[in-house]
Amino acid sequence: MKILQITDPHLYGNAAGALRGVVTDASLRHALDDAYARVPEFAALLVTGDLVQDDASGYLRFRSIFGNSPKPVLCVPGNHDEPEAMRRELSQAPFQICGSWSSQGWQIVMLDSYDPGHVGGRLTGGELERLDRALAGSPRHAMVCLHHHPVAMGSRWLDNIGLANSEDFWRVIDAHPHVRAVVWGHVHQEYDGKRGKVRLLATPSTGAQFVPGSDRFAVDSRPPAYRPLELHADGRIETEVRWVESLPLRQSAAAAR
Ligand SMILES: [Fe+2]
């Protein structure tokens, strides 16, 4: 089963809205064109937060891009989202916000790590209980998704705005050995590691990226990206980040009109 992860599109209500020099709507559409052409068969889209850039009208734009998707669009909120507006505007199929989704022996559990007033994330006691319950009733293999990174990325500024209570998170995950992977956004860079037998995956944004390993906030010149995940029946995961060529600025501005 293939899942297509895209993350951190940071949309605005205005199609011309730009963040760190990237017109976010045009850049997302450009990444999607590549993804749909290269991965025509997928079971669901997974969007790991920051759907919008502090702009609730960005959800209308998100809906205009994904509203006709024949496949489920599974979403979690990020720190730049507005969860109430997100739930209101994306309340119907194909959208699903948090909860869990199962198919072909796999369960995808989506967590809400949004912490009001903070850039970093936190899982409430209720959300941790929900994770524990969902995994207890899970099929053979599970993949857990959230916006904030639950392990250090080796980047001082980013590691101050990760998942604040990651120890609580790992306590639940460690109790369920059928969790094969934890997948996140937020860090606008690629990461592929392991914690015990659990694969740890972060995916670059469909817009601008951050410089890996940097002590201070720094924008990378790398292009937009997305991540296909192939989830096998025996629990194996095959995945790699696909980088898309950056749109020339002129073209990105024209696409936004
Ligand atoms: Fe982001």
mmCIF file of N, CA and C in Angstrom, residues 72-204:
data_model
loop_
_atom_site.group_PDB
_atom_site.id
_atom_site.type_symbol
_atom_site.label_atom_id
_atom_site.label_comp_id
_atom_site.label_asym_id
_atom_site.label_seq_id
_atom_site.Cartn_x
_atom_site.Cartn_y
_atom_site.Cartn_z
ATOM 1 N N PRO A 72 -8.621 9.357 0.485
ATOM 2 C CA PRO A 72 -8.673 10.101 1.742
ATOM 3 C C PRO A 72 -7.490 11.070 1.872
ATOM 4 N N VAL A 73 -7.758 12.217 2.459
ATOM 5 C CA VAL A 73 -6.715 13.207 2.736
ATOM 6 C C VAL A 73 -6.629 13.304 4.265
ATOM 7 N N LEU A 74 -5.602 12.656 4.820
ATOM 8 C CA LEU A 74 -5.466 12.512 6.277
ATOM 9 C C LEU A 74 -4.601 13.651 6.800
ATOM 10 N N CYS A 75 -5.123 14.423 7.755
ATOM 11 C CA CYS A 75 -4.427 15.637 8.178
ATOM 12 C C CYS A 75 -4.245 15.699 9.694
ATOM 13 N N VAL A 76 -3.127 16.285 10.122
ATOM 14 C CA VAL A 76 -2.951 16.658 11.522
ATOM 15 C C VAL A 76 -2.628 18.150 11.563
ATOM 16 N N PRO A 77 -2.962 18.838 12.670
ATOM 17 C CA PRO A 77 -2.644 20.268 12.741
ATOM 18 C C PRO A 77 -1.187 20.509 13.131
ATOM 19 N N GLY A 78 -0.655 21.630 12.651
ATOM 20 C CA GLY A 78 0.681 22.096 13.048
ATOM 21 C C GLY A 78 0.551 23.407 13.798
ATOM 22 N N ASN A 79 1.691 23.958 14.217
ATOM 23 C CA ASN A 79 1.643 25.173 15.027
ATOM 24 C C ASN A 79 1.139 26.381 14.261
ATOM 25 N N HIS A 80 1.212 26.381 12.929
ATOM 26 C CA HIS A 80 0.679 27.507 12.160
ATOM 27 C C HIS A 80 -0.776 27.290 11.760
ATOM 28 N N ASP A 81 -1.351 26.158 12.157
ATOM 29 C CA ASP A 81 -2.766 25.914 11.866
ATOM 30 C C ASP A 81 -3.658 26.589 12.897
ATOM 31 N N GLU A 82 -4.940 26.631 12.543
ATOM 32 C CA GLU A 82 -5.963 27.116 13.473
ATOM 33 C C GLU A 82 -6.960 25.965 13.603
ATOM 34 N N PRO A 83 -6.745 25.094 14.606
ATOM 35 C CA PRO A 83 -7.466 23.814 14.651
ATOM 36 C C PRO A 83 -8.988 23.929 14.540
ATOM 37 N N GLU A 84 -9.580 24.963 15.169
ATOM 38 C CA GLU A 84 -11.049 25.070 15.074
ATOM 39 C C GLU A 84 -11.488 25.305 13.640
ATOM 40 N N ALA A 85 -10.855 26.254 12.981
ATOM 41 C CA ALA A 85 -11.196 26.559 11.581
ATOM 42 C C ALA A 85 -10.880 25.352 10.697
ATOM 43 N N MET A 86 -9.808 24.665 11.009
ATOM 44 C CA MET A 86 -9.389 23.493 10.226
ATOM 45 C C MET A 86 -10.475 22.418 10.301
ATOM 46 N N ARG A 87 -10.971 22.154 11.511
ATOM 47 C CA ARG A 87 -12.022 21.137 11.665
ATOM 48 C C ARG A 87 -13.308 21.578 10.998
ATOM 49 N N ARG A 88 -13.592 22.865 11.048
ATOM 50 C CA ARG A 88 -14.832 23.369 10.443
ATOM 51 C C ARG A 88 -14.763 23.286 8.914
ATOM 52 N N GLU A 89 -13.668 23.739 8.342
ATOM 53 C CA GLU A 89 -13.565 23.833 6.881
ATOM 54 C C GLU A 89 -13.269 22.492 6.215
ATOM 55 N N LEU A 90 -12.671 21.573 6.980
ATOM 56 C CA LEU A 90 -12.309 20.279 6.394
ATOM 57 C C LEU A 90 -13.082 19.164 7.104
ATOM 58 N N SER A 91 -14.370 19.414 7.305
ATOM 59 C CA SER A 91 -15.176 18.493 8.127
ATOM 60 C C SER A 91 -15.709 17.307 7.333
ATOM 61 N N GLN A 92 -15.618 17.365 6.021
ATOM 62 C CA GLN A 92 -16.228 16.298 5.218
ATOM 63 C C GLN A 92 -15.190 15.565 4.381
ATOM 64 N N ALA A 93 -15.608 14.378 3.904
ATOM 65 C CA ALA A 93 -14.740 13.594 3.010
ATOM 66 C C ALA A 93 -14.384 14.448 1.795
ATOM 67 N N PRO A 94 -13.166 14.312 1.284
ATOM 68 C CA PRO A 94 -12.175 13.273 1.566
ATOM 69 C C PRO A 94 -11.304 13.549 2.790
ATOM 70 N N PHE A 95 -11.627 14.611 3.556
ATOM 71 C CA PHE A 95 -10.709 15.002 4.625
ATOM 72 C C PHE A 95 -10.979 14.230 5.910
ATOM 73 N N GLN A 96 -9.909 13.886 6.589
ATOM 74 C CA GLN A 96 -10.009 13.334 7.938
ATOM 75 C C GLN A 96 -8.957 14.013 8.792
ATOM 76 N N ILE A 97 -9.388 14.556 9.923
ATOM 77 C CA ILE A 97 -8.433 15.231 10.802
ATOM 78 C C ILE A 97 -8.217 14.372 12.039
ATOM 79 N N CYS A 98 -6.986 14.007 12.262
ATOM 80 C CA CYS A 98 -6.579 13.129 13.380
ATOM 81 C C CYS A 98 -7.375 11.822 13.368
ATOM 82 N N GLY A 99 -7.540 11.188 14.507
ATOM 83 C CA GLY A 99 -8.180 9.868 14.537
ATOM 84 C C GLY A 99 -7.244 8.817 13.966
ATOM 85 N N SER A 100 -7.807 7.733 13.481
ATOM 86 C CA SER A 100 -6.956 6.727 12.849
ATOM 87 C C SER A 100 -7.647 6.174 11.607
ATOM 88 N N TRP A 101 -6.851 5.611 10.741
ATOM 89 C CA TRP A 101 -7.317 5.130 9.439
ATOM 90 C C TRP A 101 -6.607 3.811 9.169
ATOM 91 N N SER A 102 -7.367 2.802 8.789
ATOM 92 C CA SER A 102 -6.774 1.478 8.593
ATOM 93 C C SER A 102 -7.064 0.935 7.209
ATOM 94 N N SER A 103 -6.092 0.223 6.669
ATOM 95 C CA SER A 103 -6.265 -0.442 5.383
ATOM 96 C C SER A 103 -5.157 -1.472 5.208
ATOM 97 N N GLN A 104 -5.502 -2.592 4.646
ATOM 98 C CA GLN A 104 -4.532 -3.609 4.233
ATOM 99 C C GLN A 104 -3.541 -3.994 5.337
ATOM 100 N N GLY A 105 -4.057 -4.224 6.539
ATOM 101 C CA GLY A 105 -3.219 -4.691 7.639
ATOM 102 C C GLY A 105 -2.423 -3.603 8.331
ATOM 103 N N TRP A 106 -2.588 -2.349 7.898
ATOM 104 C CA TRP A 106 -1.875 -1.227 8.502
ATOM 105 C C TRP A 106 -2.864 -0.259 9.133
ATOM 106 N N GLN A 107 -2.432 0.338 10.239
ATOM 107 C CA GLN A 107 -3.204 1.408 10.849
ATOM 108 C C GLN A 107 -2.332 2.659 10.893
ATOM 109 N N ILE A 108 -2.913 3.768 10.482
ATOM 110 C CA ILE A 108 -2.222 5.051 10.583
ATOM 111 C C ILE A 108 -2.915 5.841 11.695
ATOM 112 N N VAL A 109 -2.159 6.151 12.748
ATOM 113 C CA VAL A 109 -2.722 6.919 13.866
ATOM 114 C C VAL A 109 -2.203 8.352 13.751
ATOM 115 N N MET A 110 -3.150 9.305 13.736
ATOM 116 C CA MET A 110 -2.782 10.711 13.541
ATOM 117 C C MET A 110 -3.030 11.497 14.819
ATOM 118 N N LEU A 111 -1.995 12.166 15.315
ATOM 119 C CA LEU A 111 -2.058 12.829 16.615
ATOM 120 C C LEU A 111 -2.087 14.346 16.488
ATOM 121 N N ASP A 112 -2.756 14.965 17.449
ATOM 122 C CA ASP A 112 -2.833 16.421 17.518
ATOM 123 C C ASP A 112 -1.812 16.906 18.543
ATOM 124 N N SER A 113 -0.682 17.457 18.064
ATOM 125 C CA SER A 113 0.356 17.958 18.974
ATOM 126 C C SER A 113 0.321 19.484 19.076
ATOM 127 N N TYR A 114 -0.755 20.089 18.573
ATOM 128 C CA TYR A 114 -0.909 21.558 18.644
ATOM 129 C C TYR A 114 -0.996 21.984 20.107
ATOM 130 N N ASP A 115 -0.188 22.955 20.488
ATOM 131 C CA ASP A 115 -0.184 23.454 21.862
ATOM 132 C C ASP A 115 -0.460 24.951 21.794
ATOM 133 N N PRO A 116 -1.662 25.382 22.198
ATOM 134 C CA PRO A 116 -2.054 26.783 22.013
ATOM 135 C C PRO A 116 -1.013 27.755 22.574
ATOM 136 N N GLY A 117 -0.639 28.739 21.782
ATOM 137 C CA GLY A 117 0.296 29.769 22.244
ATOM 138 C C GLY A 117 1.760 29.361 22.181
ATOM 139 N N HIS A 118 2.031 28.148 21.688
ATOM 140 C CA HIS A 118 3.422 27.687 21.605
ATOM 141 C C HIS A 118 3.762 27.250 20.180
ATOM 142 N N VAL A 119 5.015 27.489 19.819
ATOM 143 C CA VAL A 119 5.482 27.016 18.514
ATOM 144 C C VAL A 119 5.793 25.525 18.601
ATOM 145 N N GLY A 120 6.318 25.109 19.739
ATOM 146 C CA GLY A 120 6.564 23.682 19.969
ATOM 147 C C GLY A 120 5.255 22.946 20.210
ATOM 148 N N GLY A 121 5.348 21.625 20.346
ATOM 149 C CA GLY A 121 4.140 20.818 20.482
ATOM 150 C C GLY A 121 4.053 20.100 21.803
ATOM 151 N N ARG A 122 2.856 19.605 22.090
ATOM 152 C CA ARG A 122 2.631 18.825 23.311
ATOM 153 C C ARG A 122 1.428 17.927 23.061
ATOM 154 N N LEU A 123 1.489 16.700 23.575
ATOM 155 C CA LEU A 123 0.342 15.795 23.491
ATOM 156 C C LEU A 123 -0.375 15.827 24.830
ATOM 157 N N THR A 124 -1.660 16.113 24.817
ATOM 158 C CA THR A 124 -2.425 16.136 26.074
ATOM 159 C C THR A 124 -2.548 14.713 26.600
ATOM 160 N N GLY A 125 -2.944 14.611 27.874
ATOM 161 C CA GLY A 125 -3.179 13.295 28.461
ATOM 162 C C GLY A 125 -4.235 12.531 27.674
ATOM 163 N N GLY A 126 -5.246 13.245 27.221
ATOM 164 C CA GLY A 126 -6.313 12.606 26.455
ATOM 165 C C GLY A 126 -5.802 12.054 25.127
ATOM 166 N N GLU A 127 -4.911 12.815 24.514
ATOM 167 C CA GLU A 127 -4.379 12.386 23.216
ATOM 168 C C GLU A 127 -3.461 11.167 23.392
ATOM 169 N N LEU A 128 -2.710 11.151 24.488
ATOM 170 C CA LEU A 128 -1.850 9.986 24.766
ATOM 171 C C LEU A 128 -2.689 8.748 25.057
ATOM 172 N N GLU A 129 -3.799 8.942 25.771
ATOM 173 C CA GLU A 129 -4.703 7.804 26.034
ATOM 174 C C GLU A 129 -5.314 7.295 24.738
ATOM 175 N N ARG A 130 -5.695 8.234 23.894
ATOM 176 C CA ARG A 130 -6.289 7.847 22.609
ATOM 177 C C ARG A 130 -5.278 7.045 21.773
ATOM 178 N N LEU A 131 -4.024 7.485 21.784
ATOM 179 C CA LEU A 131 -2.973 6.767 21.060
ATOM 180 C C LEU A 131 -2.853 5.346 21.594
ATOM 181 N N ASP A 132 -2.824 5.224 22.913
ATOM 182 C CA ASP A 132 -2.667 3.912 23.550
ATOM 183 C C ASP A 132 -3.841 3.003 23.182
ATOM 184 N N ARG A 133 -5.052 3.548 23.245
ATOM 185 C CA ARG A 133 -6.249 2.750 22.916
ATOM 186 C C ARG A 133 -6.251 2.348 21.455
ATOM 187 N N ALA A 134 -5.905 3.308 20.584
ATOM 188 C CA ALA A 134 -5.930 3.029 19.138
ATOM 189 C C ALA A 134 -4.937 1.917 18.809
ATOM 190 N N LEU A 135 -3.750 1.985 19.416
ATOM 191 C CA LEU A 135 -2.732 0.974 19.115
ATOM 192 C C LEU A 135 -3.115 -0.383 19.700
ATOM 193 N N ALA A 136 -3.803 -0.367 20.839
ATOM 194 C CA ALA A 136 -4.203 -1.633 21.467
ATOM 195 C C ALA A 136 -5.182 -2.391 20.569
ATOM 196 N N GLY A 137 -5.980 -1.641 19.794
ATOM 197 C CA GLY A 137 -6.969 -2.302 18.942
ATOM 198 C C GLY A 137 -6.545 -2.331 17.487
ATOM 199 N N SER A 138 -5.244 -2.238 17.272
ATOM 200 C CA SER A 138 -4.727 -2.022 15.924
ATOM 201 C C SER A 138 -4.558 -3.311 15.123
ATOM 202 N N PRO A 139 -4.551 -3.205 13.807
ATOM 203 C CA PRO A 139 -4.135 -4.334 12.963
ATOM 204 C C PRO A 139 -2.658 -4.676 13.184
ATOM 205 N N ARG A 140 -2.102 -5.419 12.272
ATOM 206 C CA ARG A 140 -0.763 -5.972 12.499
ATOM 207 C C ARG A 140 0.345 -4.928 12.580
ATOM 208 N N HIS A 141 0.232 -3.879 11.777
ATOM 209 C CA HIS A 141 1.305 -2.886 11.714
ATOM 210 C C HIS A 141 0.722 -1.488 11.905
ATOM 211 N N ALA A 142 1.491 -0.618 12.555
ATOM 212 C CA ALA A 142 1.009 0.741 12.788
ATOM 213 C C ALA A 142 2.075 1.767 12.430
ATOM 214 N N MET A 143 1.588 2.913 11.932
ATOM 215 C CA MET A 143 2.451 4.060 11.659
ATOM 216 C C MET A 143 1.800 5.248 12.370
ATOM 217 N N VAL A 144 2.585 5.973 13.161
ATOM 218 C CA VAL A 144 2.051 7.073 13.965
ATOM 219 C C VAL A 144 2.554 8.393 13.378
ATOM 220 N N CYS A 145 1.642 9.351 13.212
ATOM 221 C CA CYS A 145 1.985 10.606 12.546
ATOM 222 C C CYS A 145 1.611 11.795 13.427
ATOM 223 N N LEU A 146 2.476 12.789 13.434
ATOM 224 C CA LEU A 146 2.206 14.021 14.168
ATOM 225 C C LEU A 146 3.021 15.138 13.521
ATOM 226 N N HIS A 147 2.750 16.383 13.941
ATOM 227 C CA HIS A 147 3.467 17.499 13.323
ATOM 228 C C HIS A 147 4.873 17.673 13.898
ATOM 229 N N HIS A 148 4.983 17.632 15.227
ATOM 230 C CA HIS A 148 6.241 17.994 15.889
ATOM 231 C C HIS A 148 7.190 16.797 16.038
ATOM 232 N N HIS A 149 8.482 17.063 15.956
ATOM 233 C CA HIS A 149 9.475 15.986 16.056
ATOM 234 C C HIS A 149 9.586 15.490 17.497
ATOM 235 N N PRO A 150 9.522 14.150 17.677
ATOM 236 C CA PRO A 150 9.611 13.560 19.014
ATOM 237 C C PRO A 150 11.027 13.100 19.354
ATOM 238 N N VAL A 151 11.996 13.409 18.518
ATOM 239 C CA VAL A 151 13.412 13.141 18.809
ATOM 240 C C VAL A 151 14.202 14.399 18.426
ATOM 241 N N ALA A 152 15.398 14.548 19.001
ATOM 242 C CA ALA A 152 16.233 15.704 18.670
ATOM 243 C C ALA A 152 16.686 15.606 17.218
ATOM 244 N N MET A 153 16.695 16.755 16.548
ATOM 245 C CA MET A 153 17.106 16.796 15.146
ATOM 246 C C MET A 153 18.565 17.239 15.023
ATOM 247 N N GLY A 154 19.208 17.576 16.154
ATOM 248 C CA GLY A 154 20.593 18.053 16.085
ATOM 249 C C GLY A 154 20.685 19.469 15.561
ATOM 250 N N SER A 155 19.658 20.255 15.834
ATOM 251 C CA SER A 155 19.590 21.645 15.385
ATOM 252 C C SER A 155 19.042 22.439 16.572
ATOM 253 N N ARG A 156 19.885 23.314 17.169
ATOM 254 C CA ARG A 156 19.536 23.850 18.485
ATOM 255 C C ARG A 156 18.194 24.584 18.499
ATOM 256 N N TRP A 157 17.974 25.450 17.504
ATOM 257 C CA TRP A 157 16.731 26.240 17.544
ATOM 258 C C TRP A 157 15.511 25.327 17.347
ATOM 259 N N LEU A 158 15.653 24.325 16.458
ATOM 260 C CA LEU A 158 14.517 23.421 16.213
ATOM 261 C C LEU A 158 14.262 22.522 17.417
ATOM 262 N N ASP A 159 15.334 22.130 18.089
ATOM 263 C CA ASP A 159 15.152 21.212 19.211
ATOM 264 C C ASP A 159 14.548 21.900 20.429
ATOM 265 N N ASN A 160 14.436 23.229 20.375
ATOM 266 C CA ASN A 160 13.686 23.946 21.423
ATOM 267 C C ASN A 160 12.200 24.019 21.099
ATOM 268 N N ILE A 161 11.809 23.608 19.903
ATOM 269 C CA ILE A 161 10.393 23.713 19.511
ATOM 270 C C ILE A 161 9.868 22.381 18.972
ATOM 271 N N GLY A 162 10.397 21.288 19.530
ATOM 272 C CA GLY A 162 9.887 19.957 19.165
ATOM 273 C C GLY A 162 8.712 19.568 20.057
ATOM 274 N N LEU A 163 8.533 18.275 20.241
ATOM 275 C CA LEU A 163 7.463 17.766 21.099
ATOM 276 C C LEU A 163 7.938 17.837 22.549
ATOM 277 N N ALA A 164 7.298 18.691 23.362
ATOM 278 C CA ALA A 164 7.793 18.955 24.718
ATOM 279 C C ALA A 164 7.757 17.694 25.582
ATOM 280 N N ASN A 165 6.691 16.908 25.456
ATOM 281 C CA ASN A 165 6.596 15.712 26.316
ATOM 282 C C ASN A 165 6.838 14.434 25.509
ATOM 283 N N SER A 166 7.984 14.427 24.832
ATOM 284 C CA SER A 166 8.288 13.267 23.987
ATOM 285 C C SER A 166 8.481 11.991 24.828
ATOM 286 N N GLU A 167 8.917 12.132 26.087
ATOM 287 C CA GLU A 167 9.085 10.924 26.923
ATOM 288 C C GLU A 167 7.754 10.213 27.130
ATOM 289 N N ASP A 168 6.693 11.007 27.325
ATOM 290 C CA ASP A 168 5.350 10.413 27.492
ATOM 291 C C ASP A 168 4.934 9.712 26.209
ATOM 292 N N PHE A 169 5.254 10.329 25.088
ATOM 293 C CA PHE A 169 4.930 9.746 23.784
ATOM 294 C C PHE A 169 5.636 8.399 23.611
ATOM 295 N N TRP A 170 6.933 8.373 23.898
ATOM 296 C CA TRP A 170 7.696 7.134 23.677
ATOM 297 C C TRP A 170 7.290 6.029 24.649
ATOM 298 N N ARG A 171 6.824 6.437 25.843
ATOM 299 C CA ARG A 171 6.353 5.424 26.791
ATOM 300 C C ARG A 171 5.183 4.650 26.172
ATOM 301 N N VAL A 172 4.287 5.355 25.516
ATOM 302 C CA VAL A 172 3.141 4.685 24.877
ATOM 303 C C VAL A 172 3.614 3.862 23.678
ATOM 304 N N ILE A 173 4.458 4.459 22.849
ATOM 305 C CA ILE A 173 4.928 3.741 21.648
ATOM 306 C C ILE A 173 5.672 2.460 22.045
ATOM 307 N N ASP A 174 6.512 2.569 23.075
ATOM 308 C CA ASP A 174 7.322 1.411 23.479
ATOM 309 C C ASP A 174 6.470 0.249 23.988
ATOM 310 N N ALA A 175 5.242 0.554 24.389
ATOM 311 C CA ALA A 175 4.352 -0.511 24.883
ATOM 312 C C ALA A 175 3.661 -1.256 23.735
ATOM 313 N N HIS A 176 3.896 -0.794 22.516
ATOM 314 C CA HIS A 176 3.216 -1.400 21.359
ATOM 315 C C HIS A 176 4.242 -1.729 20.271
ATOM 316 N N PRO A 177 4.827 -2.915 20.367
ATOM 317 C CA PRO A 177 5.955 -3.242 19.471
ATOM 318 C C PRO A 177 5.582 -3.387 17.998
ATOM 319 N N HIS A 178 4.302 -3.272 17.676
ATOM 320 C CA HIS A 178 3.941 -3.349 16.251
ATOM 321 C C HIS A 178 3.948 -1.976 15.582
ATOM 322 N N VAL A 179 4.388 -0.939 16.306
ATOM 323 C CA VAL A 179 4.554 0.369 15.660
ATOM 324 C C VAL A 179 5.820 0.298 14.813
ATOM 325 N N ARG A 180 5.663 0.463 13.513
ATOM 326 C CA ARG A 180 6.798 0.337 12.586
ATOM 327 C C ARG A 180 7.479 1.673 12.305
ATOM 328 N N ALA A 181 6.694 2.771 12.382
ATOM 329 C CA ALA A 181 7.280 4.061 12.016
ATOM 330 C C ALA A 181 6.561 5.207 12.717
ATOM 331 N N VAL A 182 7.327 6.283 12.950
ATOM 332 C CA VAL A 182 6.759 7.558 13.396
ATOM 333 C C VAL A 182 7.168 8.589 12.344
ATOM 334 N N VAL A 183 6.184 9.366 11.899
ATOM 335 C CA VAL A 183 6.390 10.263 10.758
ATOM 336 C C VAL A 183 5.950 11.674 11.144
ATOM 337 N N TRP A 184 6.751 12.683 10.806
ATOM 338 C CA TRP A 184 6.387 14.050 11.163
ATOM 339 C C TRP A 184 6.752 15.058 10.085
ATOM 340 N N GLY A 185 6.323 16.327 10.344
ATOM 341 C CA GLY A 185 6.641 17.463 9.469
ATOM 342 C C GLY A 185 7.441 18.471 10.277
ATOM 343 N N HIS A 186 7.042 19.747 10.227
ATOM 344 C CA HIS A 186 7.536 20.802 11.118
ATOM 345 C C HIS A 186 8.982 21.213 10.896
ATOM 346 N N VAL A 187 9.867 20.275 10.587
ATOM 347 C CA VAL A 187 11.302 20.574 10.565
ATOM 348 C C VAL A 187 11.806 20.996 9.177
ATOM 349 N N HIS A 188 10.949 20.918 8.165
ATOM 350 C CA HIS A 188 11.288 21.382 6.807
ATOM 351 C C HIS A 188 12.648 20.845 6.344
ATOM 352 N N GLN A 189 12.874 19.573 6.596
ATOM 353 C CA GLN A 189 14.104 18.924 6.146
ATOM 354 C C GLN A 189 13.894 17.415 6.199
ATOM 355 N N GLU A 190 14.809 16.709 5.547
ATOM 356 C CA GLU A 190 14.711 15.244 5.501
ATOM 357 C C GLU A 190 15.371 14.636 6.743
ATOM 358 N N TYR A 191 14.762 13.573 7.240
ATOM 359 C CA TYR A 191 15.355 12.802 8.340
ATOM 360 C C TYR A 191 14.905 11.367 8.177
ATOM 361 N N ASP A 192 15.840 10.438 8.344
ATOM 362 C CA ASP A 192 15.506 9.015 8.228
ATOM 363 C C ASP A 192 16.388 8.297 9.246
ATOM 364 N N GLY A 193 15.807 7.966 10.386
ATOM 365 C CA GLY A 193 16.580 7.334 11.451
ATOM 366 C C GLY A 193 15.828 6.162 12.049
ATOM 367 N N LYS A 194 16.344 5.683 13.173
ATOM 368 C CA LYS A 194 15.702 4.563 13.867
ATOM 369 C C LYS A 194 15.807 4.777 15.362
ATOM 370 N N ARG A 195 14.807 4.315 16.067
ATOM 371 C CA ARG A 195 14.851 4.258 17.530
ATOM 372 C C ARG A 195 14.422 2.846 17.876
ATOM 373 N N GLY A 196 15.374 1.988 18.243
ATOM 374 C CA GLY A 196 15.068 0.569 18.353
ATOM 375 C C GLY A 196 14.664 0.069 16.970
ATOM 376 N N LYS A 197 13.478 -0.540 16.901
ATOM 377 C CA LYS A 197 13.021 -1.047 15.613
ATOM 378 C C LYS A 197 12.088 -0.074 14.904
ATOM 379 N N VAL A 198 11.864 1.093 15.495
ATOM 380 C CA VAL A 198 10.906 2.045 14.934
ATOM 381 C C VAL A 198 11.616 2.988 13.962
ATOM 382 N N ARG A 199 11.149 3.035 12.729
ATOM 383 C CA ARG A 199 11.712 3.949 11.722
ATOM 384 C C ARG A 199 11.223 5.363 12.029
ATOM 385 N N LEU A 200 12.129 6.323 11.947
ATOM 386 C CA LEU A 200 11.806 7.725 12.240
ATOM 387 C C LEU A 200 11.974 8.532 10.960
ATOM 388 N N LEU A 201 10.905 9.192 10.534
ATOM 389 C CA LEU A 201 10.927 9.852 9.229
ATOM 390 C C LEU A 201 10.375 11.275 9.312
ATOM 391 N N ALA A 202 11.185 12.228 8.863
ATOM 392 C CA ALA A 202 10.695 13.598 8.676
ATOM 393 C C ALA A 202 10.817 13.941 7.201
ATOM 394 N N THR A 203 9.951 14.814 6.763
ATOM 395 C CA THR A 203 9.846 15.104 5.340
ATOM 396 C C THR A 203 9.920 16.609 5.104
ATOM 397 N N PRO A 204 10.664 17.035 4.085
ATOM 398 C CA PRO A 204 10.740 18.466 3.780
ATOM 399 C C PRO A 204 9.382 19.010 3.353
#
